[in-house]
Amino acid sequence: MTKRFLRISLILTGLILLFPLQGMADTPLPSISLPEGEGVKCVEPVDDIRRNHMNYLLHQRDKTVYEGIRTEKHSLANCIDCHVQPNEQGVVPAHDDKEHFCNACHEYAAVQIDCFGCHADRPQKFIKRNSQPHALQQQLNEVLMAKEMGAH
Ligand code: HEC
Ligand code: HEC
Ligand code: HEC
């Protein structure tokens, strides 16, 4: 009896968890390119990171900003370093580009994030530091100001 009940609850939970994906099944999924290479894997199992990445990121942010604890695992810069790479034409997509790892999915799911107003959307090594000195300087000032005000 209890076993049966357990089984039914498990199936129900499964259905509830899967439900949000149902709508997605009808339309083609966004194409996201994933980092490849031997032994390259995400910082969390894929179904976990897919569902919970926002929580990991926000938790990591609070740890860094409020407690001064810096670790690499859930660092946003770390995600970007691994996930954002040049496309076949050698262009590194920016955060508002369909090809940008985070945006491909968010645009599709109509999610909007403001993170890249302050955080780099491309790995540092691909940001041409001299191309827009003014914009970068301004961005830095804004970040420092926000930090000063503790507005996060
Ligand atoms: C107004 C500017 C601003 C915005 C917008 C912003 N951040 Fe931050 N964030 C900062 C600053 C400043 C720090 C502290 C930087 C440091 O000390 O490394 C930080 C630190 C972090 C960290 C910890 C350090 C790291 O590299 O992982 C994470 C994670 C993070 N932010 C995630 C986010 C996410 C996710 C969003 C969007 C939901 C976001 N931030 C939006 C300014 C911002
Ligand atoms: C060292 C490389 C690496 C880092 C760092 C990394 N990932 Fe991943 N990520 C991957 C790979 C590879 C996959 C494909 C699944 C797998 O093989 O683990 C993946 C899969 C994903 C997926 C699922 C994509 C899909 O197909 O639905 C999301 C979402 C994701 N990562 C977000 C993040 C976030 C957010 C961070 C930072 C907190 C991060 N990743 C850090 C390599 C990385
Ligand atoms: C596999 C698809 C996918 C990928 C790839 C992905 N996201 Fe998301 N993200 C989502 C979905 C779907 C939501 C909305 C979830 C919800 O509303 O419960 C979301 C929500 C978020 C949120 C919370 C937004 C809010 O206002 O609640 C943040 C922050 C975020 N993602 C950051 C990132 C970052 C940074 C990356 C790239 C490193 C990324 N995501 C890559 C699918 C994705």
Coordinates of N, CA, C and O and ligand atoms in Angstrom, one line a residue:
M1 N 0.8 -1.2 0.0 CA 0.0 0.0 0.0 C 0.9 1.3 0.0 O 0.8 2.1 -0.9
T2 N 1.7 1.3 1.0 CA 2.6 2.5 1.1 C 3.5 2.6 -0.1 O 3.8 3.7 -0.6
K3 N 4.0 1.4 -0.5 CA 4.9 1.3 -1.7 C 4.2 1.9 -2.9 O 4.8 2.7 -3.7
R4 N 3.0 1.5 -3.1 CA 2.2 1.9 -4.2 C 2.0 3.5 -4.2 O 2.2 4.2 -5.2
F5 N 1.7 3.9 -3.0 CA 1.5 5.3 -2.8 C 2.7 6.1 -3.2 O 2.7 7.1 -3.9
L6 N 3.9 5.6 -2.7 CA 5.2 6.2 -2.9 C 5.4 6.3 -4.4 O 5.9 7.3 -5.0
R7 N 5.1 5.2 -5.1 CA 5.3 5.1 -6.5 C 4.5 6.2 -7.3 O 5.0 6.9 -8.1
I8 N 3.2 6.2 -6.9 CA 2.4 7.2 -7.5 C 2.9 8.6 -7.2 O 2.9 9.5 -8.1
S9 N 3.3 8.9 -6.0 CA 3.8 10.3 -5.7 C 5.0 10.6 -6.5 O 5.1 11.7 -7.0
L10 N 5.8 9.6 -6.7 CA 7.0 9.8 -7.5 C 6.7 10.1 -8.9 O 7.2 11.1 -9.5
I11 N 5.7 9.4 -9.5 CA 5.3 9.7 -10.8 C 4.7 11.1 -10.9 O 5.1 11.8 -11.9
L12 N 3.9 11.4 -10.0 CA 3.3 12.7 -10.0 C 4.3 13.8 -9.9 O 4.3 14.8 -10.7
T13 N 5.3 13.7 -9.0 CA 6.3 14.7 -8.9 C 7.1 14.8 -10.2 O 7.3 15.9 -10.6
G14 N 7.3 13.7 -10.8 CA 8.0 13.7 -12.1 C 7.3 14.5 -13.1 O 7.8 15.3 -13.8
L15 N 6.0 14.2 -13.1 CA 5.1 14.9 -14.1 C 5.1 16.4 -13.9 O 5.2 17.2 -14.8
I16 N 5.0 16.8 -12.6 CA 5.0 18.2 -12.3 C 6.3 18.9 -12.7 O 6.4 20.0 -13.2
L17 N 7.4 18.2 -12.4 CA 8.7 18.7 -12.7 C 8.9 18.8 -14.3 O 9.5 19.8 -14.8
L18 N 8.3 17.9 -15.0 CA 8.5 17.9 -16.4 C 7.6 18.8 -17.1 O 7.8 19.3 -18.2
F19 N 6.5 19.2 -16.4 CA 5.5 20.0 -17.0 C 6.0 21.2 -17.8 O 5.6 21.5 -18.9
P20 N 6.8 22.0 -17.1 CA 7.3 23.3 -17.7 C 8.0 23.0 -19.1 O 8.1 23.9 -19.9
L21 N 8.5 21.8 -19.2 CA 9.3 21.5 -20.5 C 8.3 21.1 -21.6 O 8.7 21.1 -22.8
Q22 N 7.1 20.7 -21.2 CA 6.1 20.3 -22.2 C 6.0 21.2 -23.4 O 6.0 20.9 -24.5
G23 N 5.7 22.5 -23.0 CA 5.5 23.5 -24.0 C 6.7 23.6 -24.9 O 6.6 23.9 -26.1
M24 N 7.9 23.4 -24.4 CA 9.1 23.5 -25.1 C 9.2 22.4 -26.2 O 9.9 22.6 -27.2
A25 N 8.6 21.3 -25.9 CA 8.7 20.2 -26.8 C 8.1 20.4 -28.1 O 8.6 19.8 -29.1
D26 N 7.1 21.3 -28.2 CA 6.4 21.5 -29.5 C 7.3 22.4 -30.4 O 7.2 22.2 -31.6
T27 N 8.0 23.3 -29.9 CA 8.8 24.2 -30.7 C 10.3 23.8 -30.6 O 10.7 23.2 -29.7
P28 N 11.0 24.1 -31.7 CA 12.4 23.7 -31.7 C 13.1 24.4 -30.6 O 12.9 25.6 -30.3
L29 N 14.0 23.7 -29.9 CA 14.8 24.3 -28.8 C 15.8 25.3 -29.4 O 16.2 25.2 -30.5
P30 N 16.2 26.3 -28.6 CA 17.2 27.2 -29.1 C 18.5 26.4 -29.3 O 18.7 25.4 -28.6
S31 N 19.3 26.7 -30.3 CA 20.6 26.0 -30.4 C 21.6 26.6 -29.5 O 21.9 27.8 -29.6
I32 N 22.1 25.8 -28.5 CA 23.1 26.3 -27.7 C 24.4 25.5 -28.0 O 24.2 24.3 -28.0
S33 N 25.5 26.1 -28.2 CA 26.7 25.3 -28.3 C 27.3 25.1 -27.0 O 27.4 26.1 -26.2
L34 N 27.7 23.9 -26.7 CA 28.3 23.6 -25.4 C 29.8 23.4 -25.6 O 30.2 22.9 -26.6
P35 N 30.5 23.8 -24.5 CA 32.0 23.6 -24.6 C 32.3 22.1 -24.8 O 31.6 21.2 -24.2
E36 N 33.2 21.8 -25.6 CA 33.6 20.4 -25.9 C 35.0 20.2 -25.5 O 35.8 21.1 -25.3
G37 N 35.4 19.0 -25.4 CA 36.8 18.6 -25.1 C 36.8 17.6 -24.0 O 35.9 17.4 -23.2
E38 N 37.8 16.8 -24.1 CA 37.9 15.7 -23.1 C 37.9 16.2 -21.7 O 38.7 17.1 -21.3
G39 N 37.0 15.6 -20.9 CA 37.0 15.9 -19.5 C 36.4 17.3 -19.2 O 36.4 17.7 -18.0
V40 N 35.9 18.0 -20.2 CA 35.3 19.3 -19.9 C 33.9 19.1 -19.5 O 33.1 18.5 -20.2
K41 N 33.6 19.4 -18.2 CA 32.2 19.3 -17.8 C 31.8 20.5 -17.0 O 32.6 21.2 -16.5
C42 N 30.5 20.6 -16.8 CA 29.9 21.7 -16.1 C 30.3 21.6 -14.6 O 30.7 20.6 -14.1
V43 N 30.0 22.7 -13.9 CA 30.3 22.7 -12.5 C 29.3 21.9 -11.7 O 29.5 21.6 -10.5
E44 N 28.2 21.6 -12.3 CA 27.1 20.8 -11.7 C 26.6 19.9 -12.7 O 26.7 20.1 -13.9
P45 N 25.9 18.8 -12.3 CA 25.3 17.9 -13.3 C 24.3 18.7 -14.2 O 23.7 19.7 -13.7
V46 N 24.2 18.3 -15.4 CA 23.5 19.2 -16.4 C 22.1 19.5 -16.1 O 21.6 20.6 -16.2
D47 N 21.3 18.5 -15.6 CA 19.9 18.8 -15.3 C 19.8 19.7 -14.1 O 18.9 20.5 -14.0
D48 N 20.7 19.6 -13.2 CA 20.7 20.5 -12.0 C 21.1 21.9 -12.4 O 20.4 22.9 -12.0
I49 N 22.1 22.1 -13.2 CA 22.6 23.5 -13.5 C 21.5 24.1 -14.4 O 21.2 25.3 -14.3
R50 N 20.9 23.3 -15.2 CA 19.9 23.8 -16.1 C 18.7 24.4 -15.3 O 18.2 25.5 -15.6
R51 N 18.3 23.7 -14.3 CA 17.2 24.2 -13.5 C 17.6 25.2 -12.4 O 16.8 26.1 -12.1
N52 N 18.8 25.1 -11.9 CA 19.1 25.8 -10.7 C 20.2 26.9 -10.9 O 20.7 27.4 -9.9
H53 N 20.7 27.1 -12.1 CA 21.9 28.0 -12.2 C 21.7 29.4 -11.6 O 22.6 29.9 -11.0
M54 N 20.4 29.9 -11.7 CA 20.2 31.2 -11.1 C 20.4 31.3 -9.6 O 21.0 32.2 -9.1
N55 N 20.0 30.2 -9.0 CA 20.2 30.1 -7.5 C 21.7 30.0 -7.2 O 22.1 30.7 -6.2
Y56 N 22.4 29.2 -7.9 CA 23.8 29.1 -7.6 C 24.5 30.5 -7.8 O 25.3 30.9 -7.0
L57 N 24.1 31.2 -8.9 CA 24.8 32.4 -9.2 C 24.4 33.5 -8.1 O 25.3 34.2 -7.6
L58 N 23.2 33.6 -7.8 CA 22.8 34.6 -6.8 C 23.4 34.3 -5.4 O 23.8 35.2 -4.7
H59 N 23.4 33.0 -5.1 CA 24.0 32.6 -3.8 C 25.5 33.0 -3.8 O 26.0 33.6 -2.8
Q60 N 26.2 32.7 -4.9 CA 27.6 33.0 -5.0 C 27.8 34.5 -4.9 O 28.8 35.0 -4.3
R61 N 27.0 35.2 -5.5 CA 27.1 36.7 -5.5 C 27.0 37.2 -4.1 O 27.8 38.0 -3.6
D62 N 26.0 36.7 -3.4 CA 25.8 37.2 -2.0 C 27.0 36.8 -1.1 O 27.5 37.6 -0.3
K63 N 27.5 35.6 -1.4 CA 28.7 35.2 -0.6 C 29.9 36.1 -0.8 O 30.6 36.5 0.1
T64 N 30.1 36.5 -2.1 CA 31.2 37.4 -2.5 C 31.0 38.8 -2.0 O 31.8 39.4 -1.3
V65 N 29.8 39.3 -2.3 CA 29.5 40.7 -2.0 C 29.4 41.0 -0.5 O 29.9 42.0 0.0
Y66 N 28.6 40.1 0.2 CA 28.4 40.4 1.6 C 29.4 39.8 2.5 O 29.6 40.3 3.6
E67 N 29.9 38.6 2.1 CA 30.8 38.0 3.1 C 32.3 38.0 2.6 O 33.2 37.5 3.3
G68 N 32.5 38.5 1.4 CA 33.8 38.5 0.9 C 34.5 37.2 0.5 O 35.7 37.0 0.4
I69 N 33.6 36.2 0.4 CA 34.1 34.8 0.1 C 34.2 34.6 -1.4 O 33.2 34.8 -2.1
R70 N 35.3 34.3 -1.9 CA 35.5 34.2 -3.4 C 35.9 32.7 -3.7 O 36.9 32.3 -3.3
T71 N 35.0 32.0 -4.4 CA 35.4 30.7 -4.9 C 35.1 30.7 -6.4 O 34.4 31.5 -6.9
E72 N 35.7 29.8 -7.1 CA 35.6 29.8 -8.5 C 34.4 29.0 -9.0 O 33.8 29.4 -10.0
K73 N 34.0 28.0 -8.2 CA 33.0 27.1 -8.7 C 31.7 27.8 -9.4 O 31.4 27.5 -10.5
H74 N 31.1 28.6 -8.6 CA 29.9 29.2 -9.1 C 30.1 30.7 -9.5 O 29.1 31.5 -9.5
S75 N 31.3 31.0 -9.8 CA 31.6 32.4 -10.2 C 31.1 32.6 -11.6 O 31.2 31.8 -12.5
L76 N 30.4 33.8 -11.8 CA 29.9 34.1 -13.1 C 31.0 34.2 -14.1 O 30.9 33.7 -15.3
A77 N 32.1 34.8 -13.7 CA 33.3 34.9 -14.6 C 33.7 33.5 -15.1 O 34.1 33.3 -16.3
N78 N 33.6 32.6 -14.2 CA 34.0 31.2 -14.5 C 33.0 30.6 -15.6 O 33.5 29.9 -16.5
C79 N 31.8 30.8 -15.4 CA 30.8 30.3 -16.4 C 31.1 30.9 -17.8 O 31.1 30.1 -18.8
I80 N 31.3 32.2 -17.8 CA 31.6 32.9 -19.1 C 32.9 32.3 -19.7 O 32.9 32.1 -20.9
D81 N 33.9 32.2 -18.9 CA 35.2 31.7 -19.4 C 35.0 30.4 -20.2 O 35.7 30.2 -21.2
C82 N 34.2 29.5 -19.6 CA 34.1 28.2 -20.3 C 33.1 28.2 -21.4 O 33.2 27.6 -22.4
H83 N 32.0 28.9 -21.2 CA 30.8 28.8 -22.1 C 30.8 29.7 -23.2 O 30.1 29.5 -24.2
V84 N 31.5 30.9 -23.2 CA 31.5 31.8 -24.3 C 32.8 31.8 -25.1 O 33.8 32.1 -24.6
Q85 N 32.6 31.3 -26.3 CA 33.8 31.0 -27.1 C 33.5 31.6 -28.5 O 32.4 31.8 -28.9
P86 N 34.6 31.9 -29.3 CA 34.4 32.4 -30.6 C 33.6 31.4 -31.5 O 33.7 30.2 -31.3
N87 N 32.7 31.9 -32.3 CA 32.0 31.1 -33.3 C 32.9 30.7 -34.5 O 34.1 31.0 -34.5
E88 N 32.3 30.1 -35.5 CA 33.1 29.6 -36.6 C 33.8 30.8 -37.3 O 34.8 30.6 -38.0
Q89 N 33.1 31.9 -37.3 CA 33.7 33.1 -37.9 C 34.8 33.8 -37.0 O 35.3 34.8 -37.4
G90 N 35.0 33.2 -35.9 CA 35.9 33.8 -35.0 C 35.4 35.0 -34.2 O 36.1 35.7 -33.5
V91 N 34.1 35.2 -34.2 CA 33.5 36.3 -33.5 C 33.0 35.8 -32.1 O 32.3 34.7 -32.0
V92 N 33.3 36.5 -31.1 CA 32.8 36.1 -29.7 C 31.5 36.8 -29.5 O 31.4 38.0 -29.5
P93 N 30.4 36.1 -29.4 CA 29.1 36.7 -29.3 C 28.9 37.6 -28.0 O 29.4 37.2 -26.9
A94 N 28.3 38.7 -28.1 CA 28.0 39.5 -27.0 C 26.7 39.1 -26.3 O 25.9 38.3 -26.9
H95 N 26.4 39.6 -25.1 CA 25.3 39.1 -24.3 C 23.9 39.3 -25.0 O 23.0 38.6 -24.6
D96 N 23.8 40.3 -25.9 CA 22.5 40.4 -26.5 C 22.4 39.7 -27.9 O 21.5 39.9 -28.6
D97 N 23.4 38.9 -28.2 CA 23.5 38.2 -29.4 C 22.8 36.8 -29.2 O 22.9 36.2 -28.1
K98 N 22.1 36.4 -30.2 CA 21.4 35.1 -30.2 C 22.3 33.9 -29.9 O 22.0 32.9 -29.3
E99 N 23.6 34.1 -30.3 CA 24.5 33.0 -30.1 C 25.2 33.0 -28.8 O 25.9 32.1 -28.5
H100 N 25.0 34.0 -28.0 CA 25.6 34.0 -26.6 C 25.0 32.9 -25.8 O 23.7 32.8 -25.7
F101 N 25.8 32.2 -25.2 CA 25.3 31.0 -24.4 C 24.1 31.3 -23.5 O 23.1 30.7 -23.5
C102 N 24.2 32.4 -22.7 CA 23.1 32.7 -21.7 C 21.9 33.2 -22.5 O 20.8 32.9 -22.2
N103 N 22.2 34.0 -23.5 CA 21.1 34.7 -24.2 C 20.3 33.8 -25.1 O 19.0 33.9 -25.2
A104 N 20.9 32.8 -25.6 CA 20.2 31.9 -26.5 C 19.0 31.3 -25.8 O 17.9 31.3 -26.4
C105 N 19.2 30.9 -24.6 CA 18.2 30.3 -23.8 C 17.2 31.3 -23.3 O 16.0 31.1 -23.3
H106 N 17.7 32.4 -22.8 CA 16.9 33.4 -22.2 C 16.0 34.1 -23.2 O 14.8 34.3 -22.9
E107 N 16.5 34.3 -24.3 CA 15.6 35.0 -25.3 C 14.5 34.1 -25.7 O 13.3 34.5 -25.7
Y108 N 14.8 32.8 -25.8 CA 13.8 31.8 -26.1 C 12.8 31.7 -25.0 O 11.6 31.6 -25.2
A109 N 13.2 31.8 -23.7 CA 12.3 31.6 -22.6 C 11.8 33.0 -22.1 O 11.1 33.0 -21.1
A110 N 12.1 34.0 -22.8 CA 11.7 35.4 -22.4 C 12.1 35.8 -21.0 O 11.4 36.4 -20.3
V111 N 13.4 35.4 -20.7 CA 13.9 35.8 -19.4 C 14.9 37.0 -19.6 O 15.6 37.0 -20.6
Q112 N 14.8 38.0 -18.8 CA 15.7 39.1 -18.9 C 16.6 39.2 -17.7 O 16.1 39.2 -16.6
I113 N 17.9 39.4 -17.9 CA 18.8 39.6 -16.8 C 19.6 40.8 -17.0 O 19.8 41.2 -18.2
D114 N 20.0 41.5 -15.9 CA 20.7 42.7 -16.1 C 22.2 42.5 -15.7 O 23.0 43.5 -15.7
C115 N 22.6 41.3 -15.5 CA 23.9 41.0 -15.0 C 25.1 41.6 -15.8 O 26.1 42.1 -15.3
F116 N 24.9 41.6 -17.2 CA 26.0 42.0 -18.0 C 26.1 43.5 -18.2 O 26.9 44.0 -18.9
G117 N 25.2 44.3 -17.5 CA 25.4 45.7 -17.4 C 26.7 46.0 -16.6 O 27.4 47.0 -16.8
C118 N 27.1 45.1 -15.8 CA 28.3 45.2 -15.0 C 29.3 44.1 -15.2 O 30.5 44.4 -15.2
H119 N 28.9 42.9 -15.4 CA 29.8 41.8 -15.5 C 30.2 41.6 -17.0 O 29.3 41.8 -17.9
A120 N 31.4 41.2 -17.2 CA 31.8 40.9 -18.6 C 31.0 39.8 -19.2 O 30.8 38.7 -18.5
D121 N 30.6 39.9 -20.4 CA 29.8 38.9 -21.1 C 30.7 38.0 -21.9 O 30.2 37.0 -22.5
R122 N 32.0 38.3 -22.0 CA 32.9 37.5 -22.8 C 34.1 37.3 -21.9 O 34.4 38.1 -21.0
P123 N 34.9 36.2 -22.1 CA 36.1 36.0 -21.3 C 37.0 37.2 -21.5 O 37.1 37.7 -22.6
Q124 N 37.7 37.5 -20.4 CA 38.6 38.7 -20.5 C 39.6 38.6 -21.6 O 39.9 39.6 -22.3
K125 N 40.0 37.4 -21.9 CA 41.1 37.3 -23.0 C 40.5 37.7 -24.4 O 41.3 38.0 -25.3
F126 N 39.2 37.8 -24.5 CA 38.6 38.2 -25.8 C 38.1 39.6 -25.8 O 37.7 40.1 -26.8
I127 N 38.2 40.3 -24.7 CA 37.7 41.7 -24.7 C 38.9 42.5 -25.1 O 39.9 42.6 -24.5
K128 N 38.7 43.2 -26.2 CA 39.8 44.1 -26.7 C 39.8 45.3 -25.9 O 39.0 46.2 -26.0
R129 N 40.8 45.4 -25.0 CA 40.8 46.4 -24.0 C 40.9 47.8 -24.6 O 40.5 48.8 -24.0
N130 N 41.5 47.9 -25.8 CA 41.7 49.3 -26.3 C 40.6 49.8 -27.2 O 40.6 50.9 -27.6
S131 N 39.7 48.9 -27.5 CA 38.7 49.3 -28.6 C 37.7 50.3 -28.1 O 37.3 51.2 -28.8
Q132 N 37.3 50.2 -26.8 CA 36.4 51.2 -26.4 C 36.7 51.7 -25.0 O 36.1 51.5 -24.0
P133 N 37.9 52.4 -24.9 CA 38.4 52.8 -23.6 C 37.3 53.5 -22.8 O 37.2 53.3 -21.6
H134 N 36.6 54.4 -23.4 CA 35.7 55.3 -22.7 C 34.5 54.4 -22.1 O 34.2 54.6 -20.9
A135 N 33.9 53.6 -22.9 CA 32.8 52.8 -22.5 C 33.2 51.9 -21.3 O 32.5 51.8 -20.3
L136 N 34.4 51.3 -21.4 CA 34.9 50.4 -20.4 C 35.1 51.2 -19.1 O 34.8 50.7 -18.0
Q137 N 35.7 52.3 -19.2 CA 36.0 53.2 -18.1 C 34.7 53.5 -17.3 O 34.6 53.4 -16.1
Q138 N 33.7 53.9 -18.2 CA 32.4 54.3 -17.6 C 31.8 53.1 -16.9 O 31.2 53.2 -15.8
Q139 N 31.9 51.9 -17.5 CA 31.3 50.7 -16.9 C 32.0 50.4 -15.6 O 31.3 50.1 -14.6
L140 N 33.3 50.6 -15.5 CA 34.0 50.4 -14.3 C 33.6 51.3 -13.2 O 33.3 50.9 -12.1
N141 N 33.4 52.6 -13.6 CA 33.0 53.6 -12.6 C 31.6 53.2 -12.1 O 31.4 53.4 -10.9
E142 N 30.8 52.8 -13.0 CA 29.4 52.4 -12.5 C 29.5 51.3 -11.5 O 28.8 51.3 -10.5
V143 N 30.3 50.3 -11.8 CA 30.4 49.2 -11.0 C 30.9 49.6 -9.6 O 30.4 49.2 -8.5
L144 N 31.9 50.4 -9.6 CA 32.5 50.9 -8.3 C 31.5 51.7 -7.5 O 31.4 51.6 -6.3
M145 N 30.8 52.5 -8.2 CA 29.7 53.3 -7.5 C 28.7 52.4 -6.9 O 28.3 52.6 -5.8
A146 N 28.3 51.4 -7.7 CA 27.2 50.5 -7.2 C 27.8 49.8 -5.9 O 27.1 49.5 -5.0
K147 N 29.1 49.4 -6.0 CA 29.7 48.7 -4.9 C 29.7 49.6 -3.7 O 29.4 49.2 -2.6
E148 N 30.1 50.8 -3.9 CA 30.2 51.8 -2.8 C 28.8 51.9 -2.1 O 28.7 52.0 -0.9
M149 N 27.8 52.0 -2.9 CA 26.4 52.2 -2.3 C 25.9 50.9 -1.8 O 24.8 50.9 -1.2
G150 N 26.6 49.8 -2.0 CA 26.1 48.5 -1.6 C 24.8 48.2 -2.3 O 24.0 47.3 -1.9
A151 N 24.5 48.9 -3.4 CA 23.3 48.6 -4.1 C 23.5 47.3 -5.0 O 24.1 47.4 -6.0
H152 N 23.1 46.3 -4.5 CA 23.2 45.0 -5.3 C 22.0 44.2 -5.3 O 21.4 44.0 -4.3
Ligands
HEC1 C1 25.4 47.2 -10.7 C2 26.4 46.3 -11.1 C3 26.1 44.8 -11.0 C4 25.0 44.1 -11.5 C5 23.8 44.6 -12.3 C6 25.2 42.7 -11.2 N1 26.4 42.6 -10.5 FE1 27.2 40.8 -9.7 N2 28.7 41.9 -8.9 C7 28.9 43.2 -9.0 C8 30.0 43.6 -8.2 C9 30.6 45.0 -8.1 C10 30.5 42.4 -7.6 C11 31.8 42.2 -6.8 C12 32.9 42.0 -7.7 C13 34.0 41.3 -7.1 O1 34.3 41.7 -5.9 O2 34.5 40.4 -7.7 C14 29.7 41.3 -8.1 C15 29.8 40.0 -7.8 C16 29.1 38.9 -8.3 C17 29.4 37.5 -8.1 C18 30.6 36.9 -7.4 C19 31.9 37.1 -8.1 C20 31.9 36.3 -9.4 O3 32.6 36.6 -10.4 O4 31.3 35.3 -9.4 C21 28.4 36.8 -8.8 C22 28.3 35.3 -8.9 C23 27.5 37.8 -9.4 N3 28.0 39.1 -9.1 C24 26.4 37.5 -10.1 C25 25.6 38.4 -10.7 C26 24.4 38.1 -11.4 C27 23.9 36.6 -11.6 C28 23.8 39.2 -11.8 C29 22.5 39.4 -12.5 C30 21.3 38.8 -11.9 C31 24.6 40.3 -11.3 N4 25.7 39.8 -10.6 C32 24.4 41.7 -11.5 C33 28.1 44.1 -9.7 C34 26.9 43.8 -10.3
HEC2 C1 34.8 24.1 -17.4 C2 33.7 24.4 -18.3 C3 32.3 24.8 -17.7 C4 32.1 25.8 -16.6 C5 33.1 26.5 -15.8 C6 30.7 25.9 -16.5 N1 30.1 25.1 -17.4 FE1 28.0 24.9 -17.8 N2 28.4 23.3 -19.0 C7 29.6 22.9 -19.5 C8 29.4 21.7 -20.3 C9 30.5 20.9 -21.0 C10 28.0 21.5 -20.4 C11 27.3 20.4 -21.1 C12 26.9 19.3 -20.1 C13 28.1 18.6 -19.6 O1 28.7 17.9 -20.3 O2 28.4 18.8 -18.3 C14 27.4 22.6 -19.6 C15 26.0 22.7 -19.5 C16 25.4 23.8 -18.9 C17 24.0 24.1 -18.9 C18 22.9 23.3 -19.6 C19 22.8 23.6 -21.0 C20 21.7 22.8 -21.7 O3 22.0 22.0 -22.6 O4 20.6 22.9 -21.3 C21 23.8 25.3 -18.3 C22 22.5 26.0 -18.0 C23 25.1 25.7 -17.8 N3 26.1 24.8 -18.2 C24 25.4 26.9 -17.0 C25 26.5 27.1 -16.4 C26 26.7 28.2 -15.4 C27 25.6 29.1 -14.9 C28 28.0 28.1 -15.0 C29 28.7 29.0 -13.9 C30 28.1 28.9 -12.6 C31 28.7 27.1 -15.7 N4 27.7 26.5 -16.6 C32 30.0 26.7 -15.6 C33 30.8 23.4 -19.1 C34 31.0 24.4 -18.1
HEC3 C1 19.3 25.9 -20.9 C2 18.8 27.3 -21.0 C3 19.5 28.4 -20.2 C4 20.8 28.7 -20.2 C5 21.9 28.1 -21.1 C6 21.0 29.8 -19.3 N1 19.8 30.1 -18.7 FE1 19.5 31.4 -17.1 N2 17.6 30.9 -17.1 C7 16.9 30.0 -17.9 C8 15.5 30.0 -17.6 C9 14.5 29.1 -18.3 C10 15.3 30.9 -16.6 C11 14.0 31.3 -15.9 C12 13.7 30.3 -14.8 C13 12.6 30.7 -14.0 O1 11.9 31.7 -14.2 O2 12.3 29.9 -13.0 C14 16.6 31.5 -16.3 C15 16.8 32.4 -15.3 C16 18.1 33.0 -15.0 C17 18.3 34.0 -14.0 C18 17.2 34.6 -13.0 C19 16.5 35.7 -13.8 C20 15.4 36.2 -12.9 O3 15.1 37.4 -13.0 O4 14.8 35.4 -12.2 C21 19.6 34.3 -14.0 C22 20.3 35.4 -13.1 C23 20.2 33.6 -15.1 N3 19.2 32.8 -15.6 C24 21.5 33.6 -15.4 C25 22.1 32.9 -16.5 C26 23.5 33.1 -16.9 C27 24.5 34.1 -16.3 C28 23.7 32.2 -17.9 C29 24.9 32.0 -18.8 C30 26.1 31.7 -18.0 C31 22.4 31.5 -18.1 N4 21.5 32.0 -17.2 C32 22.2 30.5 -19.0 C33 17.5 29.2 -18.9 C34 18.9 29.2 -19.2

